[in-house]
Short mmCIF file of C-alpha atoms and ligand atoms in Angstrom, two decimals:
data_model
loop_
_atom_site.label_atom_id
_atom_site.label_comp_id
_atom_site.label_asym_id
_atom_site.label_seq_id
_atom_site.Cartn_x
_atom_site.Cartn_y
_atom_site.Cartn_z
CA UNK A 1 108.37 79.48 118.51
CA UNK A 2 108.33 82.77 117.42
CA UNK A 3 106.33 85.93 117.70
CA UNK A 4 103.78 86.94 115.35
CA UNK A 5 100.63 89.18 114.97
CA UNK A 6 98.20 86.71 113.81
CA UNK A 7 94.47 87.50 112.05
CA UNK A 8 92.03 84.48 112.67
CA UNK A 9 88.44 84.03 111.66
CA UNK A 10 86.01 82.06 113.68
CA UNK A 11 83.09 79.79 112.26
CA UNK A 12 80.48 82.79 112.25
CA UNK A 13 82.80 85.31 110.23
CA UNK A 14 84.02 87.30 113.29
CA UNK A 15 87.76 88.46 112.84
CA UNK A 16 90.11 88.61 115.52
CA UNK A 17 93.88 89.60 116.05
CA UNK A 18 96.25 89.02 118.62
CA UNK A 19 99.84 88.43 119.28
CA UNK A 20 100.61 84.59 119.22
CA UNK A 21 103.41 82.15 119.83
CA UNK A 22 103.61 80.38 116.53
CA UNK A 23 105.77 76.66 116.26
CA UNK A 24 108.24 77.52 113.21
CA UNK A 25 107.53 74.08 111.84
CA UNK A 26 104.16 76.01 110.81
CA UNK A 27 105.83 78.34 108.74
CA UNK A 28 104.86 78.30 104.75
CA UNK A 29 106.49 76.66 102.11
CA UNK A 30 109.11 78.80 100.96
CA UNK A 31 112.90 78.27 100.24
CA UNK A 32 114.33 81.27 102.21
CA UNK A 33 114.22 81.30 105.75
CA UNK A 34 114.59 84.82 107.10
CA UNK A 35 114.93 86.20 110.69
CA UNK A 36 113.05 89.49 110.29
CA UNK A 37 114.44 92.70 112.19
CA UNK A 38 112.20 95.01 111.11
CA UNK A 39 108.55 95.36 109.39
CA UNK A 40 106.21 98.17 108.90
CA UNK A 41 102.82 99.17 109.09
CA UNK A 42 101.54 100.04 105.50
CA UNK A 43 98.09 101.08 104.58
CA UNK A 44 97.21 97.46 103.11
CA UNK A 45 98.19 96.22 106.71
CA UNK A 46 95.87 98.51 108.43
CA UNK A 47 93.21 97.22 106.33
CA UNK A 48 94.08 93.84 107.18
CA UNK A 49 94.57 94.17 110.83
CA UNK A 50 91.41 96.28 111.18
CA UNK A 51 89.54 94.14 108.77
CA UNK A 52 87.85 97.44 107.25
CA UNK A 53 89.45 96.35 103.68
CA UNK A 54 89.11 92.44 102.05
CA UNK A 55 93.37 91.71 102.18
CA UNK A 56 93.43 88.57 103.75
CA UNK A 57 92.77 85.94 101.19
CA UNK A 58 93.06 82.67 103.59
CA UNK A 59 92.75 82.30 107.46
CA UNK A 60 94.91 82.42 109.47
CA UNK A 61 97.12 85.06 108.47
CA UNK A 62 100.09 86.77 109.85
CA UNK A 63 99.96 90.62 108.08
CA UNK A 64 102.73 92.83 106.81
CA UNK A 65 103.70 93.12 102.92
CA UNK A 66 106.87 94.00 103.63
CA UNK A 67 109.92 92.87 105.99
CA UNK A 68 113.70 93.24 106.25
CA UNK A 69 115.99 90.89 108.36
CA UNK A 70 118.95 88.18 107.76
CA UNK A 71 118.71 85.16 106.24
CA UNK A 72 118.67 82.04 108.49
CA UNK A 73 118.80 79.38 105.86
CA UNK A 74 118.37 78.79 102.32
CA UNK A 75 118.10 76.30 99.44
CA UNK A 76 117.92 79.45 97.25
CA UNK A 77 121.47 80.07 94.98
CA UNK A 78 121.41 84.13 95.22
CA UNK A 79 120.75 83.72 99.25
CA UNK A 80 123.27 82.68 101.88
CA UNK A 81 122.51 82.43 105.53
CA UNK A 82 123.72 86.08 106.68
CA UNK A 83 122.45 87.97 103.74
CA UNK A 84 120.61 91.25 104.56
CA UNK A 85 117.23 91.01 102.38
CA UNK A 86 114.10 93.05 101.91
CA UNK A 87 110.34 91.67 100.72
CA UNK A 88 107.99 93.89 99.41
CA UNK A 89 104.78 92.46 98.17
CA UNK A 90 103.94 89.55 96.02
CA UNK A 91 101.02 88.71 98.14
CA UNK A 92 102.99 88.36 101.22
CA UNK A 93 100.61 89.19 104.26
CA UNK A 94 97.43 88.76 102.12
CA UNK A 95 97.68 85.05 100.98
CA UNK A 96 101.07 83.84 102.17
CA UNK A 97 102.35 84.47 105.97
CA UNK A 98 103.77 88.05 106.08
CA UNK A 99 106.15 90.29 108.11
CA UNK A 100 104.93 91.64 110.89
CA UNK A 101 106.67 88.40 112.91
CA UNK A 102 109.95 87.37 114.20
CA UNK A 103 110.41 85.03 111.40
CA UNK A 104 109.09 84.66 107.64
CA UNK A 105 109.41 81.81 104.99
CA UNK A 106 109.15 82.93 101.24
CA UNK A 107 110.41 82.22 97.91
CA UNK A 108 114.06 83.44 97.30
CA UNK A 109 112.78 84.58 93.87
CA UNK A 110 110.71 87.32 95.89
CA UNK A 111 113.46 89.02 97.82
CA UNK A 112 115.91 91.70 96.92
CA UNK A 113 119.35 92.14 98.73
CA UNK A 114 119.75 95.47 100.99
CA UNK A 115 121.57 98.15 98.89
CA UNK A 116 124.76 98.46 100.54
CA UNK A 117 124.44 102.26 101.66
CA UNK A 118 121.25 101.14 103.56
CA UNK A 119 120.83 99.22 107.23
CA UNK A 120 118.00 97.12 107.31
CA UNK A 121 116.11 99.65 109.33
CA UNK A 122 116.45 101.91 107.06
CA UNK A 123 114.81 99.91 104.28
CA UNK A 124 111.65 99.61 106.47
CA UNK A 125 111.75 103.46 107.12
CA UNK A 126 111.37 103.38 103.45
CA UNK A 127 108.93 100.28 103.12
CA UNK A 128 106.51 99.19 100.57
CA UNK A 129 105.26 103.09 100.40
CA UNK A 130 108.64 104.50 99.95
CA UNK A 131 109.31 101.76 97.11
CA UNK A 132 106.30 102.67 95.66
CA UNK A 133 106.94 106.33 95.83
CA UNK A 134 110.25 105.52 94.12
CA UNK A 135 108.32 103.57 91.26
CA UNK A 136 106.18 106.54 90.79
CA UNK A 137 109.12 109.03 90.71
CA UNK A 138 110.68 106.56 88.05
CA UNK A 139 107.64 106.21 85.75
CA UNK A 140 107.68 109.81 85.65
CA UNK A 141 111.48 110.22 84.85
CA UNK A 142 110.66 107.56 82.11
CA UNK A 143 107.94 109.52 80.64
CA UNK A 144 110.49 112.47 80.13
CA UNK A 145 108.88 114.73 83.15
CA UNK A 146 112.12 116.24 84.18
CA UNK A 147 112.22 119.56 86.78
CA UNK A 148 112.32 122.20 83.96
CA UNK A 149 108.81 120.93 82.61
CA UNK A 150 106.83 122.46 85.73
CA UNK A 151 105.22 121.64 89.49
CA UNK A 152 104.87 117.74 90.31
CA UNK A 153 101.94 117.24 92.60
CA UNK A 154 101.96 114.91 95.24
CA UNK A 155 98.42 114.22 97.08
CA UNK A 156 98.05 112.23 100.55
CA UNK A 157 101.54 114.25 101.26
CA UNK A 158 101.69 113.41 104.79
CA UNK A 159 101.27 109.89 104.34
CA UNK A 160 103.72 107.24 104.11
CA UNK A 161 103.83 107.45 99.92
CA UNK A 162 103.68 111.04 99.91
CA UNK A 163 106.25 112.05 102.49
CA UNK A 164 108.78 110.09 100.71
CA UNK A 165 107.76 111.07 97.32
CA UNK A 166 108.22 114.97 98.12
CA UNK A 167 111.77 113.78 99.60
CA UNK A 168 112.85 112.02 96.46
CA UNK A 169 111.31 114.58 94.47
CA UNK A 170 112.61 117.50 96.05
CA UNK A 171 116.02 115.79 96.43
CA UNK A 172 115.94 115.53 92.16
CA UNK A 173 115.28 119.38 91.96
CA UNK A 174 111.65 119.18 90.90
CA UNK A 175 108.85 122.17 92.46
CA UNK A 176 106.89 119.73 94.47
CA UNK A 177 103.09 120.84 95.54
CA UNK A 178 101.84 118.99 98.22
CA UNK A 179 98.41 118.48 98.57
CA UNK A 180 97.22 117.53 102.22
CA UNK A 181 93.95 117.22 104.35
CA UNK A 182 96.26 118.49 107.35
CA UNK A 183 97.36 122.04 107.13
CA UNK A 184 99.22 121.72 110.53
CA UNK A 185 101.56 119.34 108.25
CA UNK A 186 103.03 122.72 106.62
CA UNK A 187 106.33 123.02 108.45
CA UNK A 188 106.81 118.92 108.46
CA UNK A 189 105.99 119.06 104.31
CA UNK A 190 107.91 122.03 103.59
CA UNK A 191 110.81 120.40 105.77
CA UNK A 192 110.84 117.33 103.50
CA UNK A 193 111.14 119.72 100.28
CA UNK A 194 107.69 120.94 99.43
CA UNK A 195 107.66 124.19 97.74
CA UNK A 196 103.84 124.98 98.22
CA UNK A 197 101.09 123.34 100.15
CA UNK A 198 97.37 123.07 98.81
CA UNK A 199 94.64 122.34 100.66
CA UNK A 200 93.04 118.81 99.77
CA UNK A 201 89.20 120.21 99.64
CA UNK A 202 90.45 122.15 96.96
CA UNK A 203 90.57 118.71 94.89
CA UNK A 204 88.11 116.76 96.82
CA UNK A 205 84.65 118.12 95.24
CA UNK A 206 83.62 116.88 91.14
CA UNK A 207 85.02 119.80 89.01
CA UNK A 208 85.30 120.45 85.09
CA UNK A 209 86.62 117.84 82.61
CA UNK A 210 89.13 120.38 81.98
CA UNK A 211 90.87 123.15 84.61
CA UNK A 212 93.49 125.65 84.48
CA UNK A 213 96.81 123.45 83.41
CA UNK A 214 99.26 123.56 86.38
CA UNK A 215 101.30 120.46 86.67
CA UNK A 216 103.53 118.45 84.61
CA UNK A 217 103.78 115.76 86.89
CA UNK A 218 101.48 113.97 89.48
CA UNK A 219 101.80 111.38 92.19
CA UNK A 220 98.48 110.76 93.43
CA UNK A 221 97.64 107.91 96.20
CA UNK A 222 94.05 109.29 96.59
CA UNK A 223 92.37 108.14 93.60
CA UNK A 224 88.08 109.04 93.13
CA UNK A 225 87.31 112.69 92.81
CA UNK A 226 90.91 113.88 93.64
CA UNK A 227 92.30 111.69 90.78
CA UNK A 228 90.22 113.00 88.22
CA UNK A 229 90.62 116.45 89.43
CA UNK A 230 94.15 116.06 89.40
CA UNK A 231 94.24 114.57 85.78
CA UNK A 232 91.91 117.63 84.69
CA UNK A 233 94.62 120.20 86.01
CA UNK A 234 97.82 118.56 84.33
CA UNK A 235 99.73 120.86 82.16
CA UNK A 236 99.82 119.49 78.13
CA UNK A 237 101.88 116.20 78.13
CA UNK A 238 101.74 115.99 81.82
CA UNK A 239 102.21 112.95 83.24
CA UNK A 240 99.98 111.12 86.49
CA UNK A 241 101.02 107.99 88.30
CA UNK A 242 97.73 106.55 90.12
CA UNK A 243 98.94 104.21 93.12
CA UNK A 244 96.49 104.38 95.70
CA UNK A 245 92.86 104.78 96.58
CA UNK A 246 93.05 106.55 100.18
CA UNK A 247 89.84 108.38 99.05
CA UNK A 248 88.02 106.05 96.95
CA UNK A 249 88.25 103.30 94.01
CA UNK A 250 86.41 104.84 91.60
CA UNK A 251 87.69 107.13 88.56
CA UNK A 252 85.03 109.43 87.86
CA UNK A 253 86.84 111.57 85.09
CA UNK A 254 86.23 112.19 81.34
CA UNK A 255 88.51 111.20 78.38
CA UNK A 256 89.06 115.32 78.13
CA UNK A 257 92.73 115.29 79.61
CA UNK A 258 93.84 112.43 77.42
CA UNK A 259 92.47 113.35 74.13
CA UNK A 260 92.89 117.29 74.42
CA UNK A 261 96.09 117.69 76.49
CA UNK A 262 98.05 114.55 75.42
CA UNK A 263 97.92 113.87 79.64
CA UNK A 264 99.23 109.97 80.39
CA UNK A 265 98.01 108.29 83.34
CA UNK A 266 100.67 105.85 84.99
CA UNK A 267 99.26 103.03 86.93
CA UNK A 268 101.77 101.98 89.65
CA UNK A 269 101.54 98.41 91.17
CA UNK A 270 104.31 97.38 93.55
CA UNK A 271 103.23 93.91 94.38
CA UNK A 272 103.63 92.18 91.40
CA UNK A 273 106.30 94.75 89.59
CA UNK A 274 108.73 92.82 88.27
CA UNK A 275 112.35 92.18 89.50
CA UNK A 276 114.70 94.93 87.40
CA UNK A 277 112.14 97.37 88.42
CA UNK A 278 112.43 96.66 92.03
CA UNK A 279 116.10 96.78 91.81
CA UNK A 280 116.28 99.76 89.94
CA UNK A 281 113.90 101.12 92.50
CA UNK A 282 116.01 99.95 95.78
CA UNK A 283 119.19 101.23 93.87
CA UNK A 284 117.60 104.84 93.32
CA UNK A 285 116.40 104.93 97.06
CA UNK A 286 119.84 104.19 98.47
CA UNK A 287 121.43 106.86 96.54
CA UNK A 288 118.63 109.55 96.74
CA UNK A 289 117.48 109.04 100.52
CA UNK A 290 118.12 111.80 102.84
CA UNK A 291 119.08 109.54 106.20
CA UNK A 292 117.86 112.82 108.60
CA UNK A 293 114.36 113.51 106.79
CA UNK A 294 113.50 109.64 106.74
CA UNK A 295 114.33 109.11 110.50
CA UNK A 296 112.49 112.40 111.30
CA UNK A 297 109.29 111.12 109.20
CA UNK A 298 109.63 107.70 110.76
CA UNK A 299 107.66 106.63 114.00
CA UNK A 300 109.15 103.35 115.56
CA UNK A 301 106.69 100.85 117.09
CA UNK A 302 106.92 97.39 118.62
CA UNK A 303 105.05 94.13 117.45
CA UNK A 304 102.47 94.76 120.37
CA UNK A 305 101.59 98.34 119.36
CA UNK A 306 101.04 97.04 115.74
CA UNK A 307 97.21 96.46 116.39
CA UNK A 308 96.34 99.70 117.96
CA UNK A 309 98.35 101.41 115.40
CA UNK A 310 96.31 100.23 112.37
CA UNK A 311 93.30 102.06 113.23
CA UNK A 312 95.26 105.46 113.79
CA UNK A 313 96.86 105.08 110.55
CA UNK A 314 93.31 104.29 108.72
CA UNK A 315 92.28 107.39 110.49
CA UNK A 316 94.96 109.43 109.13
CA UNK A 317 96.34 110.46 112.46
CA UNK A 318 99.71 108.85 111.47
CA UNK A 319 102.40 111.00 109.79
CA UNK A 320 104.79 109.73 107.68
CA UNK A 321 106.07 106.06 107.55
CA UNK A 322 105.58 103.42 110.84
CA UNK A 323 108.68 100.95 111.57
CA UNK A 324 107.95 97.95 113.28
CA UNK A 325 111.00 96.65 115.47
CA UNK A 326 110.62 93.10 116.25
CA UNK A 327 111.55 91.63 120.04
P1 NDP B 401 99.11 106.60 104.52
O1 NDP B 401 97.78 106.16 105.59
O2 NDP B 401 100.28 106.86 105.41
O3 NDP B 401 99.15 107.84 103.74
C1 NDP B 401 97.63 108.21 103.05
C2 NDP B 401 97.46 109.57 102.74
O4 NDP B 401 96.28 110.00 101.95
C3 NDP B 401 96.80 109.92 104.23
O5 NDP B 401 97.77 110.53 105.30
C4 NDP B 401 96.34 111.52 103.79
O6 NDP B 401 97.35 112.57 103.90
C5 NDP B 401 95.68 111.10 102.57
N1 NDP B 401 94.25 110.76 102.85
C6 NDP B 401 93.80 109.96 103.64
N2 NDP B 401 92.40 109.98 103.75
C7 NDP B 401 92.19 110.50 102.44
C8 NDP B 401 90.87 110.82 101.89
N3 NDP B 401 89.36 110.38 102.55
N4 NDP B 401 90.97 111.45 100.70
C9 NDP B 401 92.22 112.17 99.89
N5 NDP B 401 93.26 111.92 100.50
C10 NDP B 401 93.32 111.05 102.02
O7 NDP B 401 98.93 105.48 103.53
P2 NDP B 401 100.45 105.53 102.41
O8 NDP B 401 100.86 106.55 102.00
O9 NDP B 401 100.89 104.04 102.65
O10 NDP B 401 99.75 104.49 101.27
C11 NDP B 401 98.55 105.60 100.44
C12 NDP B 401 97.68 104.74 99.30
O11 NDP B 401 98.78 104.22 98.24
C13 NDP B 401 96.66 103.57 99.79
O12 NDP B 401 95.85 103.43 99.22
C14 NDP B 401 97.39 102.45 99.68
O13 NDP B 401 96.87 101.21 99.30
C15 NDP B 401 98.06 102.75 98.37
N6 NDP B 401 99.49 101.85 98.12
C16 NDP B 401 99.55 101.35 96.84
C17 NDP B 401 100.87 100.94 96.73
C18 NDP B 401 100.79 100.32 95.24
O14 NDP B 401 101.49 99.26 95.29
N7 NDP B 401 100.13 100.39 94.22
C19 NDP B 401 101.63 100.21 97.50
C20 NDP B 401 101.73 101.20 98.70
C21 NDP B 401 100.24 101.85 98.73
P3 NDP B 401 96.66 113.79 104.37
O15 NDP B 401 96.76 114.06 105.63
O16 NDP B 401 98.20 114.69 103.72
O17 NDP B 401 95.86 114.45 103.51
#
């Protein structure tokens, strides 16, 4: 038996969530079985656990879109027992049992090795949010947004993606402008490396198709009007990476930023991201992460706490990243 967060749906459609003891022979198909050491609480996991978003595609489901741990059994050529591995995405925690459990069984093709410089715990302090932040940063780099081009904006700054993005960008020498709805987090954000703080409300009401040209790059986790306003205030040739919908899923913009300022909008998806990009992201994270800042932005909870913490995360009450320790 292993312990897991289990989401169930009754015949009348009501969702319930509890910690359950699950027989190991019920683990899903896969050629690698992992003893999970750490998982995390991501935005998507919180939507799944609370039922506030349609994340779970089949029931019963163990949520958790990421985990790190040690291979117990493997029929996959790349991973021997004892190997330290990370999983991000691939529908795990949505349609395949996920990481908020002591055990997981997945396809070895989905796994990446833990970089030698990182502990398994650190990989989950980074988690899918941090790996997505790195995908955004590397997309800006591929589009030639170098630090000399101008400031880079990060929305949802005090959240998981935002916090790691600020840390990475500042480490790379960018002038980072953090957009937050929590002005009380100013000291936290400047501690991570933000040079300026802007209020979320400056971006959250519908604006003009083009605003004053300010930013060379942007990492946007918000979507909606905020993303539209970010696009409208990009400098000529600026690049926006869009990875989230913390505000909403709409995109009420015009083509003006794209056809008059040559702005580029780059979509970032961590779930089906090809393996070479994942490996590059994890290699970049291993090189750039500041262990002390990472630890400072992380709160630690147990599997039992995960259900309650999910609602707090969606209510914007949690700062940075949440690591879930397995019993
Ligand atoms: P968090 O909940 O940790 O952070 C989200 C942050 O967004 C909050 O901390 C808050 O920051 C800000 N925020 C909250 N509500 C609103 C709102 N109504 N309008 C604008 N900003 C808001 O989540 P994550 O950082 O883990 O994820 C952020 C987004 O990125 C989510 O939408 C998630 O689904 C998405 N995501 C996408 C991935 C992909 O593959 N594309 C992978 C991982 C995440 P503050 O208080 O500083 O304003």
